[in-house]
Coordinates of C-alpha atoms and ligand atoms in Angstrom, one line a residue:
M1360 CA -54.2 -26.6 -32.6
R1361 CA -57.4 -24.7 -32.1
C1362 CA -58.6 -21.4 -33.5
A1363 CA -59.9 -18.4 -31.6
V1364 CA -61.1 -14.9 -32.4
T1365 CA -60.8 -11.8 -30.3
V1366 CA -63.7 -9.9 -28.7
S1367 CA -62.8 -6.4 -27.4
L1368 CA -64.9 -4.9 -24.6
V1369 CA -62.8 -1.7 -24.6
P1370 CA -64.4 1.2 -26.6
E1371 CA -61.2 3.2 -25.9
A1372 CA -59.3 0.6 -28.0
R1373 CA -61.4 1.3 -31.2
G1374 CA -59.2 1.0 -34.2
G1375 CA -57.1 -1.7 -32.4
P1376 CA -56.4 -5.3 -33.4
F1377 CA -59.6 -7.0 -32.3
V1378 CA -62.1 -8.7 -34.6
F1379 CA -65.4 -8.3 -32.7
W1380 CA -66.5 -5.2 -30.8
D1381 CA -70.2 -5.6 -30.1
G1382 CA -70.3 -7.4 -26.8
L1383 CA -70.0 -10.9 -25.5
S1384 CA -73.3 -12.2 -26.8
K1385 CA -72.7 -11.3 -30.4
G1386 CA -69.0 -12.2 -30.1
C1387 CA -69.8 -15.8 -28.9
A1388 CA -72.6 -16.3 -31.4
R1389 CA -70.6 -15.1 -34.4
A1390 CA -67.5 -17.0 -33.3
A1391 CA -69.5 -20.2 -33.2
E1392 CA -71.4 -19.6 -36.4
I1393 CA -68.2 -18.9 -38.3
G1394 CA -66.5 -22.0 -36.9
F1395 CA -64.1 -20.9 -34.2
D1396 CA -63.3 -23.1 -31.2
G1397 CA -63.0 -20.2 -28.9
I1398 CA -62.8 -16.5 -28.1
E1399 CA -60.1 -14.4 -26.6
V1400 CA -61.6 -11.5 -24.5
F1401 CA -60.1 -8.1 -24.0
P1402 CA -61.9 -6.7 -20.9
R1403 CA -62.0 -3.0 -19.8
S1404 CA -61.5 -4.2 -16.2
P1405 CA -62.2 -7.5 -14.4
D1406 CA -65.3 -6.2 -12.6
E1407 CA -66.9 -4.8 -15.8
V1408 CA -67.3 -8.3 -17.3
D1409 CA -70.3 -10.5 -16.3
W1410 CA -68.1 -13.6 -16.1
R1411 CA -71.1 -15.9 -15.2
R1412 CA -73.0 -14.7 -18.3
L1413 CA -69.8 -15.3 -20.3
E1414 CA -69.7 -18.8 -19.0
S1415 CA -73.3 -19.5 -20.0
L1416 CA -72.9 -17.8 -23.4
M1417 CA -69.8 -20.0 -24.1
S1418 CA -71.7 -23.1 -23.1
E1419 CA -74.8 -22.1 -25.2
H1420 CA -72.6 -21.6 -28.3
D1421 CA -70.0 -24.3 -27.5
V1422 CA -67.0 -22.1 -27.6
K1423 CA -64.1 -22.0 -25.1
L1424 CA -62.3 -19.1 -23.5
A1425 CA -58.8 -19.1 -25.1
A1426 CA -57.3 -16.3 -23.0
A1427 CA -58.1 -13.0 -21.4
G1428 CA -56.0 -9.8 -21.9
T1429 CA -54.9 -7.5 -19.1
G1430 CA -54.0 -4.7 -21.6
G1431 CA -57.2 -2.8 -20.6
G1432 CA -55.3 -2.0 -17.4
W1433 CA -52.8 0.0 -19.5
V1434 CA -55.1 1.4 -22.2
V1435 CA -57.9 2.6 -19.9
H1436 CA -56.2 3.0 -16.5
K1437 CA -52.5 3.6 -17.4
L1438 CA -51.4 0.8 -15.1
S1439 CA -48.0 -0.8 -15.6
L1440 CA -46.1 -3.5 -13.8
T1441 CA -42.9 -1.5 -14.2
S1442 CA -44.2 2.0 -13.4
P1443 CA -41.7 4.1 -11.3
E1444 CA -44.6 4.5 -8.8
A1445 CA -45.0 1.7 -6.4
E1446 CA -48.7 2.3 -6.0
I1447 CA -49.3 2.0 -9.8
R1448 CA -47.3 -1.2 -9.9
E1449 CA -49.4 -2.6 -7.1
R1450 CA -52.6 -1.7 -8.8
A1451 CA -51.4 -3.2 -12.0
K1452 CA -50.6 -6.5 -10.3
N1453 CA -54.0 -6.6 -8.6
F1454 CA -55.7 -5.9 -11.9
A1455 CA -53.9 -8.8 -13.5
L1456 CA -54.5 -11.0 -10.4
E1457 CA -58.2 -10.4 -10.7
I1458 CA -58.2 -11.3 -14.4
I1459 CA -56.3 -14.4 -13.6
E1460 CA -59.0 -15.4 -11.0
R1461 CA -61.9 -14.7 -13.4
A1462 CA -60.3 -16.2 -16.6
G1463 CA -58.8 -19.1 -14.6
G1464 CA -62.2 -20.0 -13.3
L1465 CA -63.2 -20.5 -16.9
G1466 CA -60.0 -22.6 -17.6
A1467 CA -58.1 -19.8 -19.5
P1468 CA -54.8 -18.0 -19.0
A1469 CA -54.3 -14.2 -18.7
I1470 CA -51.9 -12.3 -20.9
V1471 CA -49.3 -9.8 -19.8
G1472 CA -48.5 -7.7 -22.9
S1473 CA -48.7 -4.0 -22.7
M1474 CA -48.9 -4.2 -18.9
Q1475 CA -45.1 -5.0 -19.0
G1476 CA -44.7 -1.2 -19.5
R1477 CA -41.3 0.3 -20.5
W1478 CA -38.2 1.5 -18.8
E1479 CA -37.5 5.2 -18.9
G1480 CA -36.7 8.2 -16.7
P1481 CA -35.5 7.1 -13.3
V1482 CA -36.2 3.4 -14.1
T1483 CA -33.3 1.4 -15.6
R1484 CA -33.9 -1.7 -17.7
E1485 CA -32.5 -3.9 -15.0
Q1486 CA -34.9 -2.4 -12.4
A1487 CA -37.9 -2.7 -14.8
L1488 CA -37.0 -6.4 -15.5
A1489 CA -36.6 -7.1 -11.7
W1490 CA -40.1 -5.6 -11.0
L1491 CA -41.6 -7.4 -14.0
G1492 CA -40.0 -10.7 -12.8
E1493 CA -41.3 -10.3 -9.2
A1494 CA -44.8 -9.6 -10.4
L1495 CA -44.8 -12.5 -12.9
E1496 CA -43.7 -14.9 -10.2
Q1497 CA -46.8 -13.9 -8.1
L1498 CA -49.1 -14.0 -11.1
A1499 CA -47.8 -17.4 -12.1
E1500 CA -48.4 -18.7 -8.6
R1501 CA -52.0 -17.5 -8.7
A1502 CA -52.5 -18.9 -12.2
A1503 CA -51.3 -22.4 -11.0
K1504 CA -54.3 -22.6 -8.7
F1505 CA -56.4 -22.9 -11.9
N1506 CA -53.9 -25.2 -13.7
V1507 CA -53.2 -22.5 -16.3
P1508 CA -50.0 -20.5 -17.0
I1509 CA -49.6 -16.8 -17.2
L1510 CA -48.7 -15.7 -20.7
L1511 CA -45.9 -13.1 -21.3
E1512 CA -46.0 -11.4 -24.7
P1513 CA -43.0 -9.7 -26.2
L1514 CA -44.1 -6.6 -28.2
N1515 CA -42.6 -4.8 -31.1
R1516 CA -40.2 -1.8 -30.5
Y1517 CA -42.9 0.8 -31.1
E1518 CA -45.0 -0.5 -28.1
T1519 CA -42.3 -1.3 -25.5
N1520 CA -38.5 -1.1 -25.1
L1521 CA -38.5 -3.9 -22.5
L1522 CA -39.1 -7.3 -24.2
N1523 CA -39.2 -7.2 -27.9
G1524 CA -37.9 -10.6 -29.1
V1525 CA -38.5 -14.2 -28.2
T1526 CA -34.9 -15.0 -27.5
E1527 CA -34.5 -12.2 -24.9
A1528 CA -37.9 -13.2 -23.4
V1529 CA -36.8 -16.8 -23.1
S1530 CA -33.6 -15.9 -21.3
F1531 CA -35.6 -13.6 -19.0
L1532 CA -38.0 -16.4 -18.2
K1533 CA -35.0 -18.7 -17.5
S1534 CA -33.8 -16.3 -14.9
L1535 CA -37.1 -16.7 -12.9
K1536 CA -37.9 -19.5 -10.5
N1537 CA -41.5 -20.1 -11.4
R1538 CA -41.9 -22.3 -14.5
N1539 CA -45.6 -21.5 -14.9
I1540 CA -44.9 -18.5 -17.2
K1541 CA -45.3 -19.2 -20.9
L1542 CA -44.6 -17.1 -23.9
L1543 CA -47.2 -15.6 -26.2
G1544 CA -45.8 -15.4 -29.8
D1545 CA -47.7 -12.7 -31.7
L1546 CA -46.9 -13.2 -35.3
F1547 CA -47.3 -9.5 -36.0
H1548 CA -44.7 -8.4 -33.5
M1549 CA -42.5 -11.3 -34.5
N1550 CA -42.6 -10.2 -38.1
I1551 CA -41.1 -6.9 -37.0
E1552 CA -38.6 -8.1 -34.4
E1553 CA -37.4 -11.6 -35.4
V1554 CA -34.7 -12.5 -37.9
D1555 CA -36.7 -15.6 -38.8
I1556 CA -40.1 -16.4 -37.2
A1557 CA -39.7 -20.2 -37.5
S1558 CA -36.3 -20.1 -35.8
A1559 CA -37.8 -18.0 -33.0
I1560 CA -40.6 -20.6 -32.5
H1561 CA -37.9 -23.2 -32.2
A1562 CA -36.1 -21.0 -29.6
A1563 CA -39.3 -20.8 -27.6
G1564 CA -39.9 -24.5 -27.9
S1565 CA -42.0 -25.9 -25.1
R1566 CA -42.2 -22.4 -23.5
L1567 CA -44.6 -21.3 -26.2
G1568 CA -48.0 -21.2 -24.6
H1569 CA -50.2 -19.1 -27.0
V1570 CA -50.0 -17.6 -30.5
H1571 CA -51.6 -14.5 -31.9
F1572 CA -52.4 -15.5 -35.5
A1573 CA -51.8 -12.4 -37.6
D1574 CA -50.3 -11.6 -40.9
S1575 CA -47.4 -9.2 -41.6
N1576 CA -49.7 -6.1 -41.7
R1577 CA -51.8 -7.3 -38.7
R1578 CA -54.6 -8.3 -40.9
A1579 CA -56.1 -11.8 -41.2
V1580 CA -53.6 -14.5 -42.1
G1581 CA -53.6 -14.6 -46.0
F1582 CA -54.1 -10.8 -46.3
G1583 CA -50.4 -10.0 -45.9
H1584 CA -47.1 -11.5 -46.9
T1585 CA -46.0 -13.7 -44.0
D1586 CA -45.0 -17.2 -45.0
I1587 CA -47.5 -19.0 -42.8
E1588 CA -46.6 -22.5 -44.0
S1589 CA -43.1 -22.3 -42.5
I1590 CA -44.5 -21.0 -39.3
V1591 CA -47.1 -23.8 -38.9
A1592 CA -44.4 -26.3 -39.8
A1593 CA -42.3 -24.9 -36.9
L1594 CA -45.2 -25.0 -34.6
R1595 CA -45.7 -28.6 -35.4
E1596 CA -42.0 -29.4 -35.0
V1597 CA -42.1 -27.9 -31.4
R1598 CA -45.3 -29.9 -30.8
Y1599 CA -47.3 -26.7 -30.2
D1600 CA -50.8 -27.8 -29.4
G1601 CA -52.4 -24.5 -28.2
W1602 CA -54.5 -21.7 -29.6
L1603 CA -54.0 -19.7 -32.8
S1604 CA -55.9 -16.6 -31.8
A1605 CA -56.8 -13.9 -34.3
E1606 CA -55.7 -10.7 -32.7
I1607 CA -56.0 -8.7 -35.9
L1608 CA -57.4 -5.5 -37.3
P1609 CA -61.1 -5.8 -38.4
L1610 CA -60.2 -5.1 -42.0
P1611 CA -61.9 -4.6 -44.4
D1612 CA -64.5 -5.4 -41.8
S1613 CA -65.0 -7.8 -38.8
E1614 CA -66.9 -10.5 -40.8
T1615 CA -64.4 -10.7 -43.7
A1616 CA -61.4 -10.7 -41.3
A1617 CA -63.0 -13.6 -39.3
A1618 CA -63.9 -15.6 -42.4
Q1619 CA -60.4 -15.2 -43.8
T1620 CA -58.9 -16.4 -40.5
I1621 CA -61.0 -19.6 -40.5
K1622 CA -60.1 -20.2 -44.1
A1623 CA -56.4 -19.8 -43.4
F1624 CA -56.6 -21.9 -40.3
R1625 CA -58.3 -24.7 -42.1
Q1626 CA -55.9 -24.5 -45.0
Y1627 CA -52.6 -24.4 -43.0
A1628 CA -53.2 -25.6 -39.5
G1629 CA -56.6 -27.3 -39.0
Y1630 CA -56.2 -30.4 -41.1
Ligands
LER419 C1 -51.4 -7.4 -27.2 O1 -51.7 -8.8 -27.4 C2 -50.7 -6.9 -28.3 O2 -50.3 -7.6 -29.2 C3 -50.5 -5.5 -28.3 O3 -49.9 -5.1 -29.5 C4 -51.8 -4.7 -28.2 O4 -51.9 -3.7 -29.1
MN420 MN1 -50.7 -9.7 -29.3

């Protein structure tokens, strides 16, 4: 397993669960100095990132791109793959496709979390899942060009009413044809939704493609009450060999949160 830290490029998301906020250059430099293997980037939109500069910064600091989020599409532009409006669904898909192209070119997958939207008003749950499934099949096909999956992230009930738990997300994925869609297990959301996080990791098994490494209160692992040892044991049992990426609140500040993450990673997962 490798450890990554999040870098947000979205000022509108201030107060959100990202460690570094001061641009790619500082994000890459601090990630490397503190000992992370990679960074996870949260862009405002695909064309607002200088991806070539990101590539050269990563090579200068010897860090990899762990993943790129598409949630800026929701936070900034209110795009959703399950909007009742066809034009918004189309723009959401194109936003995600562009992130897949850019991140894929750097060997990393894109994440569909808040872009899954929610079902409400005229849209039934079945309809929303059908739209989400159609979009994911197309996104997965594009991602395959780069030999990476697309990552689908169940979110807790306060952020979506569509996919909250790992078990329902696994059965949804089983209903789709494309196998290039993996699950992102965010330990913060799982702490709210799962009966037992280790069992949920077993239910995901080889479909688990990425982990957001967060404690119960969305602070750095070790700053809350999640039993991380049983979780890492489960990850090893399912032979998870991907990223543990710190998508956490920068509390009490970015540096302390980052340092605690590396300490916990080395203690529990990095040996
Ligand atoms: C996205 O990875 C996520 O976990 C959401 O809760 C963003 O706030
Ligand atoms: Mn997450």
